[in-house]
Short mmCIF file of C-alpha atoms and ligand atoms in Angstrom, two decimals:
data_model
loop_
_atom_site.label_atom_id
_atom_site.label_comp_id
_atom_site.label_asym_id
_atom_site.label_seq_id
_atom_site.Cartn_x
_atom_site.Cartn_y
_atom_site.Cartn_z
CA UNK A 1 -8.79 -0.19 -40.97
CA UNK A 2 -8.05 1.51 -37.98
CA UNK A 3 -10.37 4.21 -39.01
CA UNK A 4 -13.04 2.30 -39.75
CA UNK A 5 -12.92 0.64 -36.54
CA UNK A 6 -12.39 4.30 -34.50
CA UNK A 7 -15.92 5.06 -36.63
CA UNK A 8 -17.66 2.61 -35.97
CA UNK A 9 -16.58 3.00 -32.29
CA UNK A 10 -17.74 6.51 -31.86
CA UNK A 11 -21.47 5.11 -33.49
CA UNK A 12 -21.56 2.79 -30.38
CA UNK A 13 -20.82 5.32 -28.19
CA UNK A 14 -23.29 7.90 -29.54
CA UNK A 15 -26.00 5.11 -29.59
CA UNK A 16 -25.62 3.98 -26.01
CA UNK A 17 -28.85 4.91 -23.87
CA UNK A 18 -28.33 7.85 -21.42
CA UNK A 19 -29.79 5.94 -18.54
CA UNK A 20 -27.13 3.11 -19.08
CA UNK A 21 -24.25 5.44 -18.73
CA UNK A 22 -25.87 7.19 -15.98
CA UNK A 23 -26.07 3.79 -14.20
CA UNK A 24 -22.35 3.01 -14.71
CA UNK A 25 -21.15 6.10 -12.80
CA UNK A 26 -24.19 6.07 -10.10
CA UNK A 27 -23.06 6.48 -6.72
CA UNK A 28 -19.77 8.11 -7.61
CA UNK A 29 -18.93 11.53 -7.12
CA UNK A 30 -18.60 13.04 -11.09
CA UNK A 31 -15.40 12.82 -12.77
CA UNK A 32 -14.52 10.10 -10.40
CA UNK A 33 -12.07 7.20 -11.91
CA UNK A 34 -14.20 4.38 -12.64
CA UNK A 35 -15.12 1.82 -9.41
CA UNK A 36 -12.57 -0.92 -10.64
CA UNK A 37 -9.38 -2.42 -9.05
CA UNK A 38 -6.51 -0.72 -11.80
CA UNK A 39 -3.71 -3.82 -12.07
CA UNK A 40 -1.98 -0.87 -14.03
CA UNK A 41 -1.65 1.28 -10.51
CA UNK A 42 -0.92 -1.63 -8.37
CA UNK A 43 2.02 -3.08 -10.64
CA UNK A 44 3.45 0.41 -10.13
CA UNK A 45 3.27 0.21 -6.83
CA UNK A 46 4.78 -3.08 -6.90
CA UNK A 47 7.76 -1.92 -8.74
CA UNK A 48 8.62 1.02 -6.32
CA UNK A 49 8.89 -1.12 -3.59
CA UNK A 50 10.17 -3.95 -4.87
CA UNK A 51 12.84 -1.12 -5.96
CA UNK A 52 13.95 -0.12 -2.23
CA UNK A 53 14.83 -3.34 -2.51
CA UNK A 54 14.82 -6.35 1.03
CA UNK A 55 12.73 -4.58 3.49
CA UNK A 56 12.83 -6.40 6.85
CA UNK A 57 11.23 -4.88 9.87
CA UNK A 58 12.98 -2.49 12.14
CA UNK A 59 15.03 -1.47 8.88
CA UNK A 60 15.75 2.10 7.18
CA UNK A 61 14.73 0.57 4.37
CA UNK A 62 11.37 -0.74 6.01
CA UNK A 63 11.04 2.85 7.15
CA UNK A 64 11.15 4.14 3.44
CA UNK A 65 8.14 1.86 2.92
CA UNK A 66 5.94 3.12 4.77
CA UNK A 67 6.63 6.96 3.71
CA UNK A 68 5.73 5.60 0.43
CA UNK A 69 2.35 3.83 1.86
CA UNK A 70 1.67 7.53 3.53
CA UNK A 71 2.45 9.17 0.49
CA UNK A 72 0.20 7.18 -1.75
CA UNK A 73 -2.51 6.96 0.95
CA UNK A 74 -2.64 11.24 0.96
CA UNK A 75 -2.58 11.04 -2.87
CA UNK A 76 -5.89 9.49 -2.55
CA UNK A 77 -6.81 12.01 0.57
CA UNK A 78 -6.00 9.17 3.18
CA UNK A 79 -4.58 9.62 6.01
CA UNK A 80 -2.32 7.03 7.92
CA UNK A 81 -1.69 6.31 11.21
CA UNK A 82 0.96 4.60 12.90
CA UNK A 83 0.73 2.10 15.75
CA UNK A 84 4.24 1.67 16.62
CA UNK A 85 6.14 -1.16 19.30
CA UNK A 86 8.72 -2.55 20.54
CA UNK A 87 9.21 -6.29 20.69
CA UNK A 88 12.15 -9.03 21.67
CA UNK A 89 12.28 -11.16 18.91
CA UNK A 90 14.74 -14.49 19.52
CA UNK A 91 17.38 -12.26 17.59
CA UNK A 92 17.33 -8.56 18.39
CA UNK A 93 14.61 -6.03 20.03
CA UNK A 94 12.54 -4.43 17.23
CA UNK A 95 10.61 -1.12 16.74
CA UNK A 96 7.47 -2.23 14.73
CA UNK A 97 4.74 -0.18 13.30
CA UNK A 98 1.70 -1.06 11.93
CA UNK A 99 -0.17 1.38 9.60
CA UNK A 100 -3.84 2.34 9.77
CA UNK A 101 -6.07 4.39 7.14
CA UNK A 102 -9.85 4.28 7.97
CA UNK A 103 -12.48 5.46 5.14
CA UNK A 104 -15.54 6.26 7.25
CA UNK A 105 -18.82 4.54 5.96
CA UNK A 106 -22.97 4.49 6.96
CA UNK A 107 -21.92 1.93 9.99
CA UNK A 108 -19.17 2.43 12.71
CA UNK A 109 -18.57 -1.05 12.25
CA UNK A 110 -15.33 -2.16 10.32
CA UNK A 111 -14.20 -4.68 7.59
CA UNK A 112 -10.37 -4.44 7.56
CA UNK A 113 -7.89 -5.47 4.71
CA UNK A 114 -5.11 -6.28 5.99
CA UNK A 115 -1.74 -7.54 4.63
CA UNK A 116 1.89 -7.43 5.75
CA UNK A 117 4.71 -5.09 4.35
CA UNK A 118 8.25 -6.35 5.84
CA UNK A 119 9.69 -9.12 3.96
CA UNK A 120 11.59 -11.23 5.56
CA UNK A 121 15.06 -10.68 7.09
CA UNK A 122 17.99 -12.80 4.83
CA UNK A 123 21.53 -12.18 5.21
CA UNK A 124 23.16 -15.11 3.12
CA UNK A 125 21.09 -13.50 0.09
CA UNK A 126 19.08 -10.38 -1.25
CA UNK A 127 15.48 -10.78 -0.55
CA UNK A 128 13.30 -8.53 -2.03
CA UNK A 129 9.73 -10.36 -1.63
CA UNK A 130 7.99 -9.46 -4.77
CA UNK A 131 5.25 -11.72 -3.97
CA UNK A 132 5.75 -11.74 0.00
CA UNK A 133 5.33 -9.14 0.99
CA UNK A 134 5.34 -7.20 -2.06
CA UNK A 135 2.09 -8.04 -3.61
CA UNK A 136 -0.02 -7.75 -0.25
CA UNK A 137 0.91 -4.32 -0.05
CA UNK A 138 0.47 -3.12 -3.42
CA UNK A 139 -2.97 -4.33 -3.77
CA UNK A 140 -3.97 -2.51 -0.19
CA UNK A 141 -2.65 0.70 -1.79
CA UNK A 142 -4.85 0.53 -4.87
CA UNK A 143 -7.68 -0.90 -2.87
CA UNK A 144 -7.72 1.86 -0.61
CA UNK A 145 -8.05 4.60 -4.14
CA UNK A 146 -10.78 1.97 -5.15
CA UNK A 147 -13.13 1.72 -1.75
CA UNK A 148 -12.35 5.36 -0.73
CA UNK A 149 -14.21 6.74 -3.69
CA UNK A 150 -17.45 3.97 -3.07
CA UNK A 151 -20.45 4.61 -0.98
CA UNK A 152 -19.25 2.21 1.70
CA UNK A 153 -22.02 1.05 3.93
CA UNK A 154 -19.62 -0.47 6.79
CA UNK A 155 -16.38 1.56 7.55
CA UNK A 156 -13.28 0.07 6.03
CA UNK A 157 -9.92 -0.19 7.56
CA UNK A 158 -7.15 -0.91 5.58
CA UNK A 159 -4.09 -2.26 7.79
CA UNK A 160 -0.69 -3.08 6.56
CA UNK A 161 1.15 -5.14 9.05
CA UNK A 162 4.42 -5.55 10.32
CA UNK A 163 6.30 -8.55 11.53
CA UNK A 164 4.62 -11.12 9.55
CA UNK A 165 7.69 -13.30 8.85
CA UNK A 166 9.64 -14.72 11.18
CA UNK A 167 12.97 -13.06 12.64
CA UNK A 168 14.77 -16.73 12.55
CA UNK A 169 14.98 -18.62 9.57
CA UNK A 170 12.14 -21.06 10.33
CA UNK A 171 8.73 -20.22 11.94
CA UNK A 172 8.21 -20.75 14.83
CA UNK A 173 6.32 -19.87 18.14
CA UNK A 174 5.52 -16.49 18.39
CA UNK A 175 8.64 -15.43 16.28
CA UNK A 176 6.22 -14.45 13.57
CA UNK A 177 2.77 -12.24 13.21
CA UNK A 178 4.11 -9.89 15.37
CA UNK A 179 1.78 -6.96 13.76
CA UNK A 180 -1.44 -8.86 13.58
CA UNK A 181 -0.71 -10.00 17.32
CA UNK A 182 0.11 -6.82 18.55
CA UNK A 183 -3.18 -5.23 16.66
CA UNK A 184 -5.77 -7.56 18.13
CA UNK A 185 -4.34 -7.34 21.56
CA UNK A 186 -4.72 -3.32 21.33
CA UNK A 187 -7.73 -3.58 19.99
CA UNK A 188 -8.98 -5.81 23.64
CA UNK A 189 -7.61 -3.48 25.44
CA UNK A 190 -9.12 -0.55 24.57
CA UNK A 191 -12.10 -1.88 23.18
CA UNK A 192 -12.28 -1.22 19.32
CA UNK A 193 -11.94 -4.80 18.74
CA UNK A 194 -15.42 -5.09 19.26
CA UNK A 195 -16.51 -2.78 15.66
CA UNK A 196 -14.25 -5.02 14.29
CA UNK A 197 -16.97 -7.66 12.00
CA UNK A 198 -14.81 -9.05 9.27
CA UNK A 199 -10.98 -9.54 8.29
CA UNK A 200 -9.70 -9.57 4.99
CA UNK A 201 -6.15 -10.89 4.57
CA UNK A 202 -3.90 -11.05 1.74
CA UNK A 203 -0.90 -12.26 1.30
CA UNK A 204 1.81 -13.33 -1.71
CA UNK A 205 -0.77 -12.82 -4.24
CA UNK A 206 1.50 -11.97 -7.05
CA UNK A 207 2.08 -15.12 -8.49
CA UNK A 208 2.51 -15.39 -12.05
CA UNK A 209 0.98 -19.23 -12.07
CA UNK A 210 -2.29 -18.13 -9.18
CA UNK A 211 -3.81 -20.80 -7.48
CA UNK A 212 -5.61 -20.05 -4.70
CA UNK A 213 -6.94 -22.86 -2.15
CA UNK A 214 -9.33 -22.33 0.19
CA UNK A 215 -7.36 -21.64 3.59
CA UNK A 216 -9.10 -23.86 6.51
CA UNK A 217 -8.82 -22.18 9.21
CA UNK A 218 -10.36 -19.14 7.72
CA UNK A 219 -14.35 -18.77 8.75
CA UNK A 220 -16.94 -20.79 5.98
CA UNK A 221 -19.44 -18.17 5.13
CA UNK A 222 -16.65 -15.66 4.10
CA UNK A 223 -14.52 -18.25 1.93
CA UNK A 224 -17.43 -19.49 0.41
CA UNK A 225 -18.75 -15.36 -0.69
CA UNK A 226 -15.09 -15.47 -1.90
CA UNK A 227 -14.72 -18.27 -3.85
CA UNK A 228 -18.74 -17.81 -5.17
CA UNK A 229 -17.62 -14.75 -6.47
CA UNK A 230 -14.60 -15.89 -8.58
CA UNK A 231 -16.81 -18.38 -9.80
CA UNK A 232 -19.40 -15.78 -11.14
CA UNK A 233 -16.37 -14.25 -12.57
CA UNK A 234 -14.76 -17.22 -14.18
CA UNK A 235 -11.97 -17.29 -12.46
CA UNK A 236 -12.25 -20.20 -10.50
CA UNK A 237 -8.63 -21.17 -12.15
CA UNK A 238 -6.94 -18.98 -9.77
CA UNK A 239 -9.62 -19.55 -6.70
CA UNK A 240 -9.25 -23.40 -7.04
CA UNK A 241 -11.53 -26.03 -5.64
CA UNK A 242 -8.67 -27.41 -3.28
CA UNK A 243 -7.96 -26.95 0.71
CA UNK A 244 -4.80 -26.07 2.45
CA UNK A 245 -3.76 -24.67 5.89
CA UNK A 246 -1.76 -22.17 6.71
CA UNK A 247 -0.36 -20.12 9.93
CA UNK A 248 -0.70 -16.47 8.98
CA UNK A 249 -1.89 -13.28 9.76
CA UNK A 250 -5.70 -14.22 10.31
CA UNK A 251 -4.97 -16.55 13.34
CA UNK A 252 -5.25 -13.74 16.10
CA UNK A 253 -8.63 -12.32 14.73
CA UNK A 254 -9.33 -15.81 14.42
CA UNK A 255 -8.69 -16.45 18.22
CA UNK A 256 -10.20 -12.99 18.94
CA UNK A 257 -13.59 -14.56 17.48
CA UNK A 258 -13.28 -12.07 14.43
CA UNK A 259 -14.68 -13.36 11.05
CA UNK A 260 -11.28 -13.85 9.40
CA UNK A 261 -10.45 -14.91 5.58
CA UNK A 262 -6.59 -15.61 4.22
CA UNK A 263 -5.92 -15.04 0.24
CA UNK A 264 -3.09 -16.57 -0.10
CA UNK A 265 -0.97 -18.63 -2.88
CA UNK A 266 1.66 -19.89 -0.98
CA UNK A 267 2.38 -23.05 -3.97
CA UNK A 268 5.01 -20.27 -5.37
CA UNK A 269 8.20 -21.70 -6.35
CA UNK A 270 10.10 -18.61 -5.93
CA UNK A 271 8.67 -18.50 -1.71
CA UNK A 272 11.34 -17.38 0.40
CA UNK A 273 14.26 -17.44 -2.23
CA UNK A 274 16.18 -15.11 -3.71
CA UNK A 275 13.91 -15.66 -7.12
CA UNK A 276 10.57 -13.79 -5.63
CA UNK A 277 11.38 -10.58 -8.07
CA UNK A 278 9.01 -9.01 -10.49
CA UNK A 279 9.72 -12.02 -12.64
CA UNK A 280 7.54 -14.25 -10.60
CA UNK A 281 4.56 -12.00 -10.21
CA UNK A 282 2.26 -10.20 -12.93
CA UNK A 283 -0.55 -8.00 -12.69
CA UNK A 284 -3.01 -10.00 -14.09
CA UNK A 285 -2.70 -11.78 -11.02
CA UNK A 286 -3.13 -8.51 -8.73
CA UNK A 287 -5.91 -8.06 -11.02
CA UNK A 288 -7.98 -11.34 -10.44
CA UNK A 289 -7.33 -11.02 -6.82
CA UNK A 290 -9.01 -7.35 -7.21
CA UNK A 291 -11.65 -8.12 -9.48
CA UNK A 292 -12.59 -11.11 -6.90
CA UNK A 293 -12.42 -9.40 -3.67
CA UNK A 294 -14.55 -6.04 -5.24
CA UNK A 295 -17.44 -8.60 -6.41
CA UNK A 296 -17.88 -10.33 -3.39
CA UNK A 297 -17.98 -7.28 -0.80
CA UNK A 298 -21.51 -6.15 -1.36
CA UNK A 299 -22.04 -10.12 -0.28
CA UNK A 300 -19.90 -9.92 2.58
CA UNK A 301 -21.99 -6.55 3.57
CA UNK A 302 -24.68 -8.30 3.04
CA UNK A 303 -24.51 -10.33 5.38
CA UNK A 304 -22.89 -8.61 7.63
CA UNK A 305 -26.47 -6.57 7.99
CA UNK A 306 -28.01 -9.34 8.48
CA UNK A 307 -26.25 -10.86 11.23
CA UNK A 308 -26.66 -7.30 12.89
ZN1 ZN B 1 7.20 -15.05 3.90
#
């Protein structure tokens, strides 16, 4: 049976029209991997950093995270920069360090994917945010192979943040967000703020059970391309039809009148307990979250021209 099938295969394949094939590759270099999100690459990723294990900011550990961002990054000819701090949080002063890989496009202006890559800091147990903190950065690394081999027409940033959770146990004040803070005030002072159209944020996307809500303080136009184009793909049962609020990452673009979107599943039993391991996450989620974000960029673009 196999063989049958294998023959029948290779017909297909002989019989599909040059022009359609030639379509499927255009605007990629030749040889180039195909212009999909690869759930394959990203669960990878996943698993190596899940595997240096809790990774709270200021930590060796932390530090061995982002030689494996770098590393990545340059496999895909990226280079990273670091924008590196020092902050008093309510427990200890701490050297943070955002990191920074730009793929040049048609327009100086930017749309930036951001996420965060500490987890947060547990003593009482081991923490190694699979999910949060995990997942987020993951999916930036195999984003960043996907978009830097498109024709982009606005430049894309992809920023992995530091100091998203808070150094005390509960949230609070401005013992959280210390990367995304720290980013948008750099970017007023010297300026580059202002090439700055569009924020995408994701965050504890790994979920094994994804439901997304819409996130209300995020900007309309860009949750509804979002959620349009999960729709288009069917998978409005992981971008649901329901509302929630949360305090992330997005707030100081928000505040910095930057078009701002959060992707997060934060209905996660496993959130800030010693259960958010691999077991909780799958890459079919890291795969819908891909698929979903990919279609609805040439929207976002869209529309970004327009409002030029
Ligand atoms: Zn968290």
């Amino acid at each position: 049976m196999l063989k049958r099938l294998l023959f029948v295969a290779l017909v297909l394949r002989l019989a599909a029209p040059a022009h359609l094939e030639g379509q499927a590759r255009s605007g990629q270099p030749p040889g180039a991997a195909p212009l999909a999100f690869d759930s394959g690459r990203a669960w990878e990723h996943l698993r190596q950093l899940v595997g240096i294990g809790p990774r709270p900011s200021g930590s060796p550990a932390i530090e061995q995270t982002r030689k494996y961002i770098k590393d990545q990054l340059a496999a895909v000819g990226l280079t990273a920069t670091e924008q590196t701090w020092e902050d008093q949080t309510p427990i200890d002063k701490v050297r943070f360090v955002n990191l920074v890989a730009t793929i040049p496009g048609a327009r100086k202006e930017r749309i930036v994917f951001a996420g965060h890559y500490d987890t947060k800091l547990y003593r009482e147990f081991r923490f190694v945010g699979a999910s949060d903190g995990g997942s987020s950065a993951a999916f930036l690394i195999e984003l960043a192979r996907v978009l830097k081999a498109r024709k982009n027409p606005f430049t894309v940033e992809l920023l992995f943040l530091d100091g998203e959770e808070a150094r005390l146990p509960e949230w609070s004040g401005t013992d959280n967000t210390y990367g995304s803070r720290h980013y948008v005030e750099a970017g007023k002072r010297d300026s580059s703020l202002a090439t700055l159209k569009a924020l995408i944020l994701v965050d504890m996307i790994g979920d094994r059970d994804l439901r997304i809500r819409r996130e209300t303080n995020s900007t309309p136009w860009l949750t509804n391309l979002i959620w349009d184009a999960a729709k288009r793909l069917r998978l409005d049962n992981a971008f649901i039809a329901e509302s929630t609020r949360v305090d992330d990452d997005h707030m100081p673009f928000l505040a910095a009148g930057v078009p701002s979107v959060d992707i997060i599943d934060l209905d996660y039993d496993a959130w800030h307990t010693p259960k958010d391991t691999l077991d909780a996450v799958s890459a079919r989620s890291l795969q819908t979250v891909g698929d979903v974000v990919l279609a609805a960029l040439p929207g976002i673009e869209a529309q970004l021209a327009k409002a030029r």
